[in-house]
PDB file of C-alpha atoms and ligand atoms in Angstrom:
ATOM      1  CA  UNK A   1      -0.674  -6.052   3.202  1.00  0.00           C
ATOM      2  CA  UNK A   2      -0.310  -4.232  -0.165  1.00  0.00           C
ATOM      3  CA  UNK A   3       1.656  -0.855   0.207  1.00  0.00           C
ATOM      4  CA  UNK A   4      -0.343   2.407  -1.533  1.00  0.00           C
ATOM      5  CA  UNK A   5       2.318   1.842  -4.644  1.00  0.00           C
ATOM      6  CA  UNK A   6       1.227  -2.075  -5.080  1.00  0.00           C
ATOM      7  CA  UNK A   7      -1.912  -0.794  -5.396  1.00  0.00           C
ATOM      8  CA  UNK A   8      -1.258   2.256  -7.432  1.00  0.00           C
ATOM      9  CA  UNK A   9       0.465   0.061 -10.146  1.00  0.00           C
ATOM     10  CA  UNK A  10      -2.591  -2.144 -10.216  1.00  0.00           C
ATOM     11  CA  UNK A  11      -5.087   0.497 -10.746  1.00  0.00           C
ATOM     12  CA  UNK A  12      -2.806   1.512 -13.611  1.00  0.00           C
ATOM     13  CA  UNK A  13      -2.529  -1.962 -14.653  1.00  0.00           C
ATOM     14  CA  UNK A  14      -6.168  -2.848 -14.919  1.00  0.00           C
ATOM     15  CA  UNK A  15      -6.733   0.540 -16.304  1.00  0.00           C
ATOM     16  CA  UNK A  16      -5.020   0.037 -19.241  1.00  0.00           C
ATOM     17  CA  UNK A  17      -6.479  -3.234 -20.352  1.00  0.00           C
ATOM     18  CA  UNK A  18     -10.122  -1.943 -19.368  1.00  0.00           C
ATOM     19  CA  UNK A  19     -11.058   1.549 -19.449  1.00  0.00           C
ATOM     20  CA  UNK A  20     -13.087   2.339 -22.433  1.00  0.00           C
ATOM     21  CA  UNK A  21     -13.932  -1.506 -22.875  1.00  0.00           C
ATOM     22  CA  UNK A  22     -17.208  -2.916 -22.129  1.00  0.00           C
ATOM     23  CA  UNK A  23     -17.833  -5.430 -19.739  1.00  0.00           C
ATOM     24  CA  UNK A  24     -18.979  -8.497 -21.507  1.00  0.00           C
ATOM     25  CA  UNK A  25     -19.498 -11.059 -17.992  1.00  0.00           C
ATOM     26  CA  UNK A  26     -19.269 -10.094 -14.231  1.00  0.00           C
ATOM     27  CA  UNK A  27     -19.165 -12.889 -12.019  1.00  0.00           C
ATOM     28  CA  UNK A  28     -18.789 -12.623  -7.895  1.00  0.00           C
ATOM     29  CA  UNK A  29     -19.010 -14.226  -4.735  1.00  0.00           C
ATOM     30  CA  UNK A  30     -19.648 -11.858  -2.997  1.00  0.00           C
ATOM     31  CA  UNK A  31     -23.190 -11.115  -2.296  1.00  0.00           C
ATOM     32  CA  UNK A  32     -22.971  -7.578  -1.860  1.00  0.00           C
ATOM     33  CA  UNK A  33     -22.093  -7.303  -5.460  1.00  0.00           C
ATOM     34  CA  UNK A  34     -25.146  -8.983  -7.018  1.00  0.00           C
ATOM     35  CA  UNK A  35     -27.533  -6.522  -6.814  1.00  0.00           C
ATOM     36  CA  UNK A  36     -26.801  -4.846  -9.915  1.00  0.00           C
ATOM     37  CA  UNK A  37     -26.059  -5.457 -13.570  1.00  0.00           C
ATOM     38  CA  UNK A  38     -22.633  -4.669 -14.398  1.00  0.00           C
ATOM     39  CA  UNK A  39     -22.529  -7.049 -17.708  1.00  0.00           C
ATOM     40  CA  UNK A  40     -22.931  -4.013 -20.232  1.00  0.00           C
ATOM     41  CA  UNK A  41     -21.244  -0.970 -18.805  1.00  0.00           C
ATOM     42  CA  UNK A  42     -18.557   0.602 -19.426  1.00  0.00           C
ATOM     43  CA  UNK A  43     -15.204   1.139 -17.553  1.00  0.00           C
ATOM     44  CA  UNK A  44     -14.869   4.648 -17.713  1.00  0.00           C
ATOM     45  CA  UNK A  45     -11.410   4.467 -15.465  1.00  0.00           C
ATOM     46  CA  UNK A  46      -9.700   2.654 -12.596  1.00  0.00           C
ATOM     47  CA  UNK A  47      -8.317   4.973  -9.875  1.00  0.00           C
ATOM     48  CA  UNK A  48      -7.064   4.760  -6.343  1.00  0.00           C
ATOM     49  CA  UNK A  49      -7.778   6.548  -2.792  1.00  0.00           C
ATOM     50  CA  UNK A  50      -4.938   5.085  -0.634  1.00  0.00           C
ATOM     51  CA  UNK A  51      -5.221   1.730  -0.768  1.00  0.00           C
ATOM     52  CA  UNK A  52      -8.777   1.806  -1.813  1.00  0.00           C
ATOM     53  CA  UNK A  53      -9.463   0.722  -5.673  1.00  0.00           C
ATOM     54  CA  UNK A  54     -12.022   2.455  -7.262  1.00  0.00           C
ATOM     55  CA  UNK A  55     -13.109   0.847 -10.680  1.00  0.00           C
ATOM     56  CA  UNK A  56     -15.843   3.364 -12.207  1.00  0.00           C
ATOM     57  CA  UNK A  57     -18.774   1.905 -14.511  1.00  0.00           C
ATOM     58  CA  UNK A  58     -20.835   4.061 -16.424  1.00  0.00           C
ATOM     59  CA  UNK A  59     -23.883   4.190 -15.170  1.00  0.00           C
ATOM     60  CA  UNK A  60     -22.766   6.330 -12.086  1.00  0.00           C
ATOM     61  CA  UNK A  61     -21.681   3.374 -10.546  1.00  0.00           C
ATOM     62  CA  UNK A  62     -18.545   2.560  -8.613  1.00  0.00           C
ATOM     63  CA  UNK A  63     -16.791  -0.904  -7.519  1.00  0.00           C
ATOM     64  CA  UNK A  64     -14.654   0.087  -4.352  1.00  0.00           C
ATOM     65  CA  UNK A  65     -12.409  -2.721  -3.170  1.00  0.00           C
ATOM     66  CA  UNK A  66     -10.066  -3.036  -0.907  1.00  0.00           C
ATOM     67  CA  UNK A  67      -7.183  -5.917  -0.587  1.00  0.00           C
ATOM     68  CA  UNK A  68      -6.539  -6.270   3.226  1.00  0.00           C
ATOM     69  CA  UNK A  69      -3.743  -8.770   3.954  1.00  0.00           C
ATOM     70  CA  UNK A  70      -4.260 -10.945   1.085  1.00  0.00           C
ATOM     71  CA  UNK A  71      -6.480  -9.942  -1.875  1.00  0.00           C
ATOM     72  CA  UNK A  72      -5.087  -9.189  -5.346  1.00  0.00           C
ATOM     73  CA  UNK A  73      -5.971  -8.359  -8.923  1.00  0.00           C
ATOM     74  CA  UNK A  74      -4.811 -10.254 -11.565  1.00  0.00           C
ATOM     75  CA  UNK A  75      -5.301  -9.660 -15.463  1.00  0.00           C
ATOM     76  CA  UNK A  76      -5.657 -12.642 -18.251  1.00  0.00           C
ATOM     77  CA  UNK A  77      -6.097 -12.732 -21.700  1.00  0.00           C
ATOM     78  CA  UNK A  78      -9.663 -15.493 -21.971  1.00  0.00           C
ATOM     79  CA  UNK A  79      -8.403 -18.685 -21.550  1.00  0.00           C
ATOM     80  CA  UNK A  80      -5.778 -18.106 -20.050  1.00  0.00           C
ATOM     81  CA  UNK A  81      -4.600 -20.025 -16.857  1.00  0.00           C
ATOM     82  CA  UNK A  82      -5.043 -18.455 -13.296  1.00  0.00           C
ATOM     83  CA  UNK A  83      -2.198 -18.347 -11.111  1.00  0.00           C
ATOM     84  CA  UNK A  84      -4.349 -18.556  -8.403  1.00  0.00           C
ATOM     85  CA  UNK A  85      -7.081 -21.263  -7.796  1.00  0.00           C
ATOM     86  CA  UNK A  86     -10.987 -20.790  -8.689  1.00  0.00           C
ATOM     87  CA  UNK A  87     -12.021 -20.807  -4.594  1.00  0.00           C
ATOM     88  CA  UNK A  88     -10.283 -18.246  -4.315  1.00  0.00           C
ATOM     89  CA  UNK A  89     -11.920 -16.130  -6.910  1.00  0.00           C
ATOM     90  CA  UNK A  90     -14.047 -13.379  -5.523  1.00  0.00           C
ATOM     91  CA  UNK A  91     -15.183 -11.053  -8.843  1.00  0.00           C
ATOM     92  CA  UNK A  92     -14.259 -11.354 -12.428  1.00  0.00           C
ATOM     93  CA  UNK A  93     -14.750  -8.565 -15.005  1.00  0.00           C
ATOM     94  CA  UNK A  94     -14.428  -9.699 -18.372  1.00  0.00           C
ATOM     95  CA  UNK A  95     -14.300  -7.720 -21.738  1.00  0.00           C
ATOM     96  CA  UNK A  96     -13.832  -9.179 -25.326  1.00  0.00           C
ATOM     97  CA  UNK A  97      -9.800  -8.416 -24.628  1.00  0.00           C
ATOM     98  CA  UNK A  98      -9.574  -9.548 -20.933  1.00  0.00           C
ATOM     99  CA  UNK A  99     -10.655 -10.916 -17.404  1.00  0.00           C
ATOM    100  CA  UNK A 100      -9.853  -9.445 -14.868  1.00  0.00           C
ATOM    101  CA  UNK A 101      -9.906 -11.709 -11.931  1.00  0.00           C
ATOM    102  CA  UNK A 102     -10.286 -10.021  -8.062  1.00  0.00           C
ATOM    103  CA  UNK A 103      -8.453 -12.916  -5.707  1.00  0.00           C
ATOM    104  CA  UNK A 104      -9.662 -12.816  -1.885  1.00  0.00           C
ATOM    105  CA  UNK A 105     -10.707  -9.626  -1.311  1.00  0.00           C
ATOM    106  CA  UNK A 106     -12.111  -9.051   1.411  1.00  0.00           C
ATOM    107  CA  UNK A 107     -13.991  -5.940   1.270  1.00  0.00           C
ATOM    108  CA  UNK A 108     -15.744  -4.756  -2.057  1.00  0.00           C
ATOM    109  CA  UNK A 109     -18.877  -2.935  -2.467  1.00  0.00           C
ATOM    110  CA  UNK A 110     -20.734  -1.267  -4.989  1.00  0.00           C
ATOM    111  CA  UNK A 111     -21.305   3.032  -5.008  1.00  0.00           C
ATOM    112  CA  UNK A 112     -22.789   5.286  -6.644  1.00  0.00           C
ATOM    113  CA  UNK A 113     -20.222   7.869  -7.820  1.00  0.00           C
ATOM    114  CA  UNK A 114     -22.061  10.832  -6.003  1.00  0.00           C
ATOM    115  CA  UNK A 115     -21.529   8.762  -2.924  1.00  0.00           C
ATOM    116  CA  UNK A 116     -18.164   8.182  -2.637  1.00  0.00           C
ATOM    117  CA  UNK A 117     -17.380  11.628  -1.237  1.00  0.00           C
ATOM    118  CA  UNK A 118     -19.505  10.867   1.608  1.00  0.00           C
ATOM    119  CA  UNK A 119     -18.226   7.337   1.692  1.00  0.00           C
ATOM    120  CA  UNK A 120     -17.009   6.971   5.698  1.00  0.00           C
ATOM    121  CA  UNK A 121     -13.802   5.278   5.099  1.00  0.00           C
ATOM    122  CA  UNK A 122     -12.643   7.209   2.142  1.00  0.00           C
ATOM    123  CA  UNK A 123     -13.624  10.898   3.932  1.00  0.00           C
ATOM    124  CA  UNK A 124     -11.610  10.161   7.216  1.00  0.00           C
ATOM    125  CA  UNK A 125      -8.275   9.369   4.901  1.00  0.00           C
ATOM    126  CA  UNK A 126      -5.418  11.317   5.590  1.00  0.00           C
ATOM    127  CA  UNK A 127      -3.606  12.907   3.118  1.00  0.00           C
ATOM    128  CA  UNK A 128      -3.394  10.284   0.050  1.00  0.00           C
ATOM    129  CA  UNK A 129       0.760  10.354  -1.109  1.00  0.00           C
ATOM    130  CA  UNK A 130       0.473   9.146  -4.290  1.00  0.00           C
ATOM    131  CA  UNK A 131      -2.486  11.820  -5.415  1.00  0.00           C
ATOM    132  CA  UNK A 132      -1.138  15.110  -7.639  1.00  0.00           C
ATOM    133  CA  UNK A 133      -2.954  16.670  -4.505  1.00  0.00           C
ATOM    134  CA  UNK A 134      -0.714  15.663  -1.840  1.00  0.00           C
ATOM    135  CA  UNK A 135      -1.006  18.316   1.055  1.00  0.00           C
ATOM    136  CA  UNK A 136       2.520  17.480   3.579  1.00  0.00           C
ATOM    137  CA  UNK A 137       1.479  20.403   5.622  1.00  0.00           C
ATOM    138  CA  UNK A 138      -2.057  18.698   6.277  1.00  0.00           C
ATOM    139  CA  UNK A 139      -0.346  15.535   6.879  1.00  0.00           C
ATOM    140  CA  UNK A 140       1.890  17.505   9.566  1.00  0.00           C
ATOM    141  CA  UNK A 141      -0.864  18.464  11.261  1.00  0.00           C
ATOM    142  CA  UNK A 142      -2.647  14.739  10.902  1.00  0.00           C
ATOM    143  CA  UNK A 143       0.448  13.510  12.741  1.00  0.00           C
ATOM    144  CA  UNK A 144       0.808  16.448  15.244  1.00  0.00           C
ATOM    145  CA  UNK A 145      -2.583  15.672  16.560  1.00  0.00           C
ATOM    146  CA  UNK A 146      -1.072  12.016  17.483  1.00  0.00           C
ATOM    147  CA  UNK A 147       1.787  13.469  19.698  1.00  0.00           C
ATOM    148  CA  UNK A 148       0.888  10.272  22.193  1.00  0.00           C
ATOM    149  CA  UNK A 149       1.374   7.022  19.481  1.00  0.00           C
ATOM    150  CA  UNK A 150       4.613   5.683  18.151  1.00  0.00           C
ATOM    151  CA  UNK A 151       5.783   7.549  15.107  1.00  0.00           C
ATOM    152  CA  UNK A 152       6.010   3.469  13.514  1.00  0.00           C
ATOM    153  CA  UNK A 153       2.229   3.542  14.619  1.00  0.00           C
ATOM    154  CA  UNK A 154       1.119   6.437  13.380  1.00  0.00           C
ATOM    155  CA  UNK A 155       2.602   5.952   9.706  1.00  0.00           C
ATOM    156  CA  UNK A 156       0.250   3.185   9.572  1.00  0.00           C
ATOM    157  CA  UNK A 157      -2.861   5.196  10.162  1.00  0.00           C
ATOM    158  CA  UNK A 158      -4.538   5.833   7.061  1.00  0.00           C
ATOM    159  CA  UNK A 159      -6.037   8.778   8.775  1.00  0.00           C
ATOM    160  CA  UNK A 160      -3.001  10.219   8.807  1.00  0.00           C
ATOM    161  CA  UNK A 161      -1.630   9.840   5.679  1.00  0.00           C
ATOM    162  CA  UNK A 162      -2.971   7.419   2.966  1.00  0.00           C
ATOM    163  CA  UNK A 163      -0.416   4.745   1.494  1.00  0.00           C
ATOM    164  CA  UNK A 164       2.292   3.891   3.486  1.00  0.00           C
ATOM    165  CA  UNK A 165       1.913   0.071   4.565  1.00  0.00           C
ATOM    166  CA  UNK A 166       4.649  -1.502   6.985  1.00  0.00           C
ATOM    167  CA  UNK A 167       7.466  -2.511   4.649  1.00  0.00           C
ATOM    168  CA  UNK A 168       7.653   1.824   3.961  1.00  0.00           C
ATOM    169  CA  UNK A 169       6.984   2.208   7.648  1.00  0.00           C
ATOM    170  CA  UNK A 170      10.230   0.467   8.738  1.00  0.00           C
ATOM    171  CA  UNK A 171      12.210   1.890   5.382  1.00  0.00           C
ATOM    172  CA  UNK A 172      11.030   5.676   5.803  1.00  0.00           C
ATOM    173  CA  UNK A 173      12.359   5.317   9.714  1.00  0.00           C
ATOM    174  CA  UNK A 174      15.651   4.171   8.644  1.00  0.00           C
ATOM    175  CA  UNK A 175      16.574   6.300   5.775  1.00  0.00           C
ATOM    176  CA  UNK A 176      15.166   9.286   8.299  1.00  0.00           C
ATOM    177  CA  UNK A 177      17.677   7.768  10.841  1.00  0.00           C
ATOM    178  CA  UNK A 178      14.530   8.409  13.670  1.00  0.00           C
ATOM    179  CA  UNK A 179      13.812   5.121  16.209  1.00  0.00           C
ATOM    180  CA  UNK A 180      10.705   3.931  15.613  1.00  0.00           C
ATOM    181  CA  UNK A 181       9.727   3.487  18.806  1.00  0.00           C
ATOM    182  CA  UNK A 182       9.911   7.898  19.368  1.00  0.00           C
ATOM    183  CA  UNK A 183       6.586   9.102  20.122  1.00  0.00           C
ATOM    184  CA  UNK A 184       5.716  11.414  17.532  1.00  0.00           C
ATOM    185  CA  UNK A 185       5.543  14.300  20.618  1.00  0.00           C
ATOM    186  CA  UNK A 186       9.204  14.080  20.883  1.00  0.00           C
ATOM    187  CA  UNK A 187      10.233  14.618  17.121  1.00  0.00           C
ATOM    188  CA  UNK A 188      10.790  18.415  15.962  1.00  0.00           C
ATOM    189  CA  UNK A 189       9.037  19.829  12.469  1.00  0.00           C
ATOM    190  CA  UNK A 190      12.036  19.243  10.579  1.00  0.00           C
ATOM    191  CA  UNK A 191      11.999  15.496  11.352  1.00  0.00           C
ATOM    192  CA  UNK A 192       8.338  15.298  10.787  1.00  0.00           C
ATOM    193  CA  UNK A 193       8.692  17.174   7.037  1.00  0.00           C
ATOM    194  CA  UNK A 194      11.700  14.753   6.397  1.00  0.00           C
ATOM    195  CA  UNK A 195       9.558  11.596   7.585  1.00  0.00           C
ATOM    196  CA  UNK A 196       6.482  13.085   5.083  1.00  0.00           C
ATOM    197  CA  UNK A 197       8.490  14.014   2.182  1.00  0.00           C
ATOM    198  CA  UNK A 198      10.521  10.320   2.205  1.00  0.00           C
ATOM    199  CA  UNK A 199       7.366   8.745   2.341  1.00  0.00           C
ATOM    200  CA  UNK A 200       5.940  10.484  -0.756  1.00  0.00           C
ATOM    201  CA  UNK A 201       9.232  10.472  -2.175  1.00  0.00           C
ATOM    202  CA  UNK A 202       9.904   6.909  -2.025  1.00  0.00           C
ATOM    203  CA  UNK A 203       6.240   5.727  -2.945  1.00  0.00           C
ATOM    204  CA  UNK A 204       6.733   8.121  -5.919  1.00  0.00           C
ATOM    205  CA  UNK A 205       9.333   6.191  -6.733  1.00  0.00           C
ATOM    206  CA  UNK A 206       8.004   2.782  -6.952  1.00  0.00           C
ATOM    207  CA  UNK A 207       4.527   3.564  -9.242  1.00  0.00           C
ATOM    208  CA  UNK A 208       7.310   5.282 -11.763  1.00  0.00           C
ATOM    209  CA  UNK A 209       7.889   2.657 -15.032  1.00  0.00           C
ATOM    210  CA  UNK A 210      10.619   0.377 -14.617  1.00  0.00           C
ATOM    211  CA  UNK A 211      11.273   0.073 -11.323  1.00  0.00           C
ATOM    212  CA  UNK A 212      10.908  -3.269  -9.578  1.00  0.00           C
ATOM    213  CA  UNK A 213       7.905  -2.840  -6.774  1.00  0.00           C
ATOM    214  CA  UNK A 214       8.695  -1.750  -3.706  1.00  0.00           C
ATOM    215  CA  UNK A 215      12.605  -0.547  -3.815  1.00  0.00           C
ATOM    216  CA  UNK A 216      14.156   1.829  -1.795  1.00  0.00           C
ATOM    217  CA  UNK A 217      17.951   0.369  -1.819  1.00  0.00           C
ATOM    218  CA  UNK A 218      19.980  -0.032  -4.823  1.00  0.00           C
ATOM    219  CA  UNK A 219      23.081  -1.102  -3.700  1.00  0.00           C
ATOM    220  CA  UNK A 220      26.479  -0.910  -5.787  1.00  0.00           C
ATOM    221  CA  UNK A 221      25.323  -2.677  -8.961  1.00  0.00           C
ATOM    222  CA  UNK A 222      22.774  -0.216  -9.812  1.00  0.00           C
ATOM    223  CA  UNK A 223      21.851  -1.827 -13.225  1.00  0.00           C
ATOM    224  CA  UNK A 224      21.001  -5.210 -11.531  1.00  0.00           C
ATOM    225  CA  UNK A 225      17.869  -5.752 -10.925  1.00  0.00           C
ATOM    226  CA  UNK A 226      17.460  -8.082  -8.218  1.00  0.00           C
ATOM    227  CA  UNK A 227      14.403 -10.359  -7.875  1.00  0.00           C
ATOM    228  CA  UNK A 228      14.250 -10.728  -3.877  1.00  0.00           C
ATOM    229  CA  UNK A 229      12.123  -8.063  -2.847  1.00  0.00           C
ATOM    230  CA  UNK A 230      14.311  -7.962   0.324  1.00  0.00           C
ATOM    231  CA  UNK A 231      17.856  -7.051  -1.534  1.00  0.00           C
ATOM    232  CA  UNK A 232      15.968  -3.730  -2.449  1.00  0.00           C
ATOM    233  CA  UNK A 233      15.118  -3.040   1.020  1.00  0.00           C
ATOM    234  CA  UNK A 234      17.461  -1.373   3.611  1.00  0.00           C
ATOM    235  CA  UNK A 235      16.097  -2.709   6.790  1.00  0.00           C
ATOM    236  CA  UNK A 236      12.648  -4.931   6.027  1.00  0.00           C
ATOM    237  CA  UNK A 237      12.953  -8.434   6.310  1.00  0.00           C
ATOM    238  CA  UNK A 238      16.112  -8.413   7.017  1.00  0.00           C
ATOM    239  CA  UNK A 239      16.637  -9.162  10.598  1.00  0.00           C
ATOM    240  CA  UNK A 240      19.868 -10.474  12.444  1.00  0.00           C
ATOM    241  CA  UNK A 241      22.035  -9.280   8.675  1.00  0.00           C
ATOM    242  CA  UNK A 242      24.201  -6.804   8.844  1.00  0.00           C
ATOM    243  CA  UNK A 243      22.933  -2.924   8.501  1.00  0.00           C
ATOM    244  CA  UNK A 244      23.455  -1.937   5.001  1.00  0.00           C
ATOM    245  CA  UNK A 245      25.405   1.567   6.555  1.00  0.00           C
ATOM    246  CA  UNK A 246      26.977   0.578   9.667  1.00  0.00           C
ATOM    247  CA  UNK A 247      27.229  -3.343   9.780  1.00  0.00           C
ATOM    248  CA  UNK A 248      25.144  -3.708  13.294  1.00  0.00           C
ATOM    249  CA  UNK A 249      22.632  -6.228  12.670  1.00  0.00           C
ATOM    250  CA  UNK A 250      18.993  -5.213  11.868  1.00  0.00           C
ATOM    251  CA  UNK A 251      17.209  -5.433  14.914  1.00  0.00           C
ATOM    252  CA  UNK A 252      13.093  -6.843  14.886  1.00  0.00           C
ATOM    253  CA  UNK A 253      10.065  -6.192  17.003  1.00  0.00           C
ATOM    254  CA  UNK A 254       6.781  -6.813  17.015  1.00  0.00           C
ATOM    255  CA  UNK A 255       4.962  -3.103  17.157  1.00  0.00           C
ATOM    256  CA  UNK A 256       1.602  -1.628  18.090  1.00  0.00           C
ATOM    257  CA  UNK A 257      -2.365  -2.722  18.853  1.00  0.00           C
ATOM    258  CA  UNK A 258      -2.002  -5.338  15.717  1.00  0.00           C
ATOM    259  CA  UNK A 259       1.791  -6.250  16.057  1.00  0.00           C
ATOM    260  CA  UNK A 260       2.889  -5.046  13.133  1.00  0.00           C
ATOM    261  CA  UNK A 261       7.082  -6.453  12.917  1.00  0.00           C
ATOM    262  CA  UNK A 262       9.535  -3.371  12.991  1.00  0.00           C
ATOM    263  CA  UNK A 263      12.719  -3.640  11.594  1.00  0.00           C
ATOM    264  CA  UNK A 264      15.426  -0.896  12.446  1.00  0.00           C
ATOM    265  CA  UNK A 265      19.121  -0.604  13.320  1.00  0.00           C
ATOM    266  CA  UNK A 266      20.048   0.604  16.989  1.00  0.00           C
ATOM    267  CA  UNK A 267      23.005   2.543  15.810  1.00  0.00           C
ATOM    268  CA  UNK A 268      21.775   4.337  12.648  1.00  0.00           C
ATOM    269  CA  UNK A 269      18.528   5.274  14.501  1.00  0.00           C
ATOM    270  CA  UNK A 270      19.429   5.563  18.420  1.00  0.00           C
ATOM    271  CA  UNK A 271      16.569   5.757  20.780  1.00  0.00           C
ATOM    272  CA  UNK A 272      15.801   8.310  22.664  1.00  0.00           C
ATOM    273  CA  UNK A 273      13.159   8.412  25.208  1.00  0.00           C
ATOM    274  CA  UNK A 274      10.646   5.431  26.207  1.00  0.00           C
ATOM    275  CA  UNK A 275      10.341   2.894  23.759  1.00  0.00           C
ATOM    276  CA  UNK A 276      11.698   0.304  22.043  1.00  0.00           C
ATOM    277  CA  UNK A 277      15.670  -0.868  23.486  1.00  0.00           C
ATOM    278  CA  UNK A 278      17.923  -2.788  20.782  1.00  0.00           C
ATOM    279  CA  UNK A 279      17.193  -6.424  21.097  1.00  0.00           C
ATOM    280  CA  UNK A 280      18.883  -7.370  17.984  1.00  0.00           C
ATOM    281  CA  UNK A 281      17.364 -10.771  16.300  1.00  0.00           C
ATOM    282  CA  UNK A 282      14.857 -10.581  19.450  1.00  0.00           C
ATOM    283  CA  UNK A 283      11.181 -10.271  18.724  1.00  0.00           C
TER     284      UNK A 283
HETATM  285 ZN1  LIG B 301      23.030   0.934  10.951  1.00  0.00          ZN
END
C-alpha cells in the first residue's frame, strides 16, 4: 500500500503537468464516475488528505481517489506507451500536453468541493503529517485514546494520524528503538512525541526533491543512490540480514486484525511487557 509520501509526490507530480490545463477527454470504468462531464473543465489543483488524492475541477467539482493496495497514477505524453496494460485502466484525464492514466484504483468518486469537509472518511482522519497544519499534540492525544492497541497498530490508523503506511510503521519503531509489539498504554509522552515527530520527520523527508522514495537509511556511501528500495531501509524487508546497528538479524511477524508483516530487531528495540518475543526469520 502506498505510504502518505508516495502519494504526496504524485499529487505533486500530476499537478504539475495539469493544473491550469483543460481537460480535453475523460474516460473511466468506473461507473460512479460517469455521471458528470468532466471533458471541458479545468484542473484548478491536485492536493492530498493522507492518502486520499483530491484532483479539483472547476466547476466545484472534486475527483477523490484513493489507491488501496495496488492502484497508481501514471503520467504520458499522447501516444505514449503505458507501462501498465489497458484492463487495468480505471480513469484517464487527458489535456492537449498529457494523459494521465489512474491504474486499479479501487475507490474514486466524484464531490462537490463544499462536500468534502463533510466527506466521512476524510473528517475522521487523524492528524495529516505531510499538511503545513500538522498538529503532534492532537496526534498525542489521537494515540493516547488507543492506550489498549499495539503502538505498530495504531500507526496504521489513519484516524490517528494520516500517512504513515507499514514500511514507516516498522522504520519509525526502529529508529525510536520502541518494540512494536508495546501497547501504546505502556509508552511515556516522551516516547510518544519522539514516535510523532520521526514520523513527520521522515515522511518530510521523502516528498523533498531528490530523494529516492521512501528512504530513511543512507548508509556510508551517502552520494550513492541505491535503486533497491530495501538498501534505504533500516529494518523493512529485510528479514533474517543482519541489523544495520547491532548485527542481530531483523526479526519478522505478521501483526494486527489485517496481518500487516513487522520487521524489528530484538536487541535495538527490547520488549517489554506482553507482546511480540524475538522469533528471528519466524513469521
Ligand atoms: Zn539491532
Amino acid at each position: 500500500m502506498p505510504e502518505g509520501d508516495t502519494i504526496f509526490r504524485a499529487a505533486r507530480t500530476l499537478h504539475r503537468a495539469l493544473a491550469g490545463k483543460t481537460v480535453v477527454r475523460f474516460e473511466s470504468m468506473l461507473p460512479a464516475l460517469d455521471r458528470l462531464e468532466i471533458a471541458g473543465r479545468t484542473i484548478d489543483r491536485v492536493s492530498t488528505a493522507g492518502k486520499h488524492l483530491l484532483m479539483h475541477f472547476s466547476g466545484d467539482l472534486v475527483l477523490r481517489t484513493h489507491m488501496r493496495m495496488n492502484g497508481s497514477w501514471h503520467i504520458y505524453r499522447p501516444g505514449e506507451r503505458w507501462q501498465r496494460p489497458r484492463r487495468d485502466m480505471r480513469v484517464v484525464i487527458a489535456t492537449d500536453e498529457y494523459e494521465a492514466v489512474g491504474f486499479s484504483i479501487p475507490e474514486a468518486e466524484l464531490i462537490a468541493s463544499r462536500d468534502l469537509r463533510r466527506h466521512d472518511d476524510l473528517r475522521k482522519l487523524g492528524p495529516d503529517l505531510l499538511a503545513d497544519t500538522f498538529d503532534a499534540a492532537e496526534a498525542m492525544r489521537r494515540l493516547r485514546e488507543r492506550g489498549e492497541i499495539a503502538i505498530a497498530d495504531a500507526l496504521l490508523n489513519q484516524r490517528v494520524m494520516a500517512g504513515i503506511g507499514n514500511v514507516y510503521k516498522s522504520e519509525v519503531l526502529f529508529l525510536c528503538r520502541i518494540n512494536p509489539a508495546t501497547q501504546v498504554r505502556d509508552l511515556d509522552d516522551a516516547q510518544l512525541a519522539s514516535i510523532v515527530e520521526t514520523a513527520a520527520r521522515l515522511l518530510r523527508l521523502n516528498v523533498s526533491e531528490g530523494v529516492a522514495p521512501m528512504t530513511t537509511y543512507t548508509g556510508f556511501r551517502r552520494t550513492t543512490r541505491r535503486d533497491d528500495p530495501k538498501e534505504r531501509l533500516w529494518v523493512y524487508g529485510r528479514a533474517r540480514l543482519p541489523c544495520r546497528r547491532c548485527g542481530t538479524p531483523v526479526s519478522i511477524r505478521k501483526q494486527g486484525t489485517d496481518a500487516r508483516l513487522t520487521y524489528w530487531c530484538s536487541t535495538c528495540q527490547p520488549h517489554v511487557g506482553t507482546g511480540l518475543q524475538a522469533r528471528p526469520g519466524g513469521v
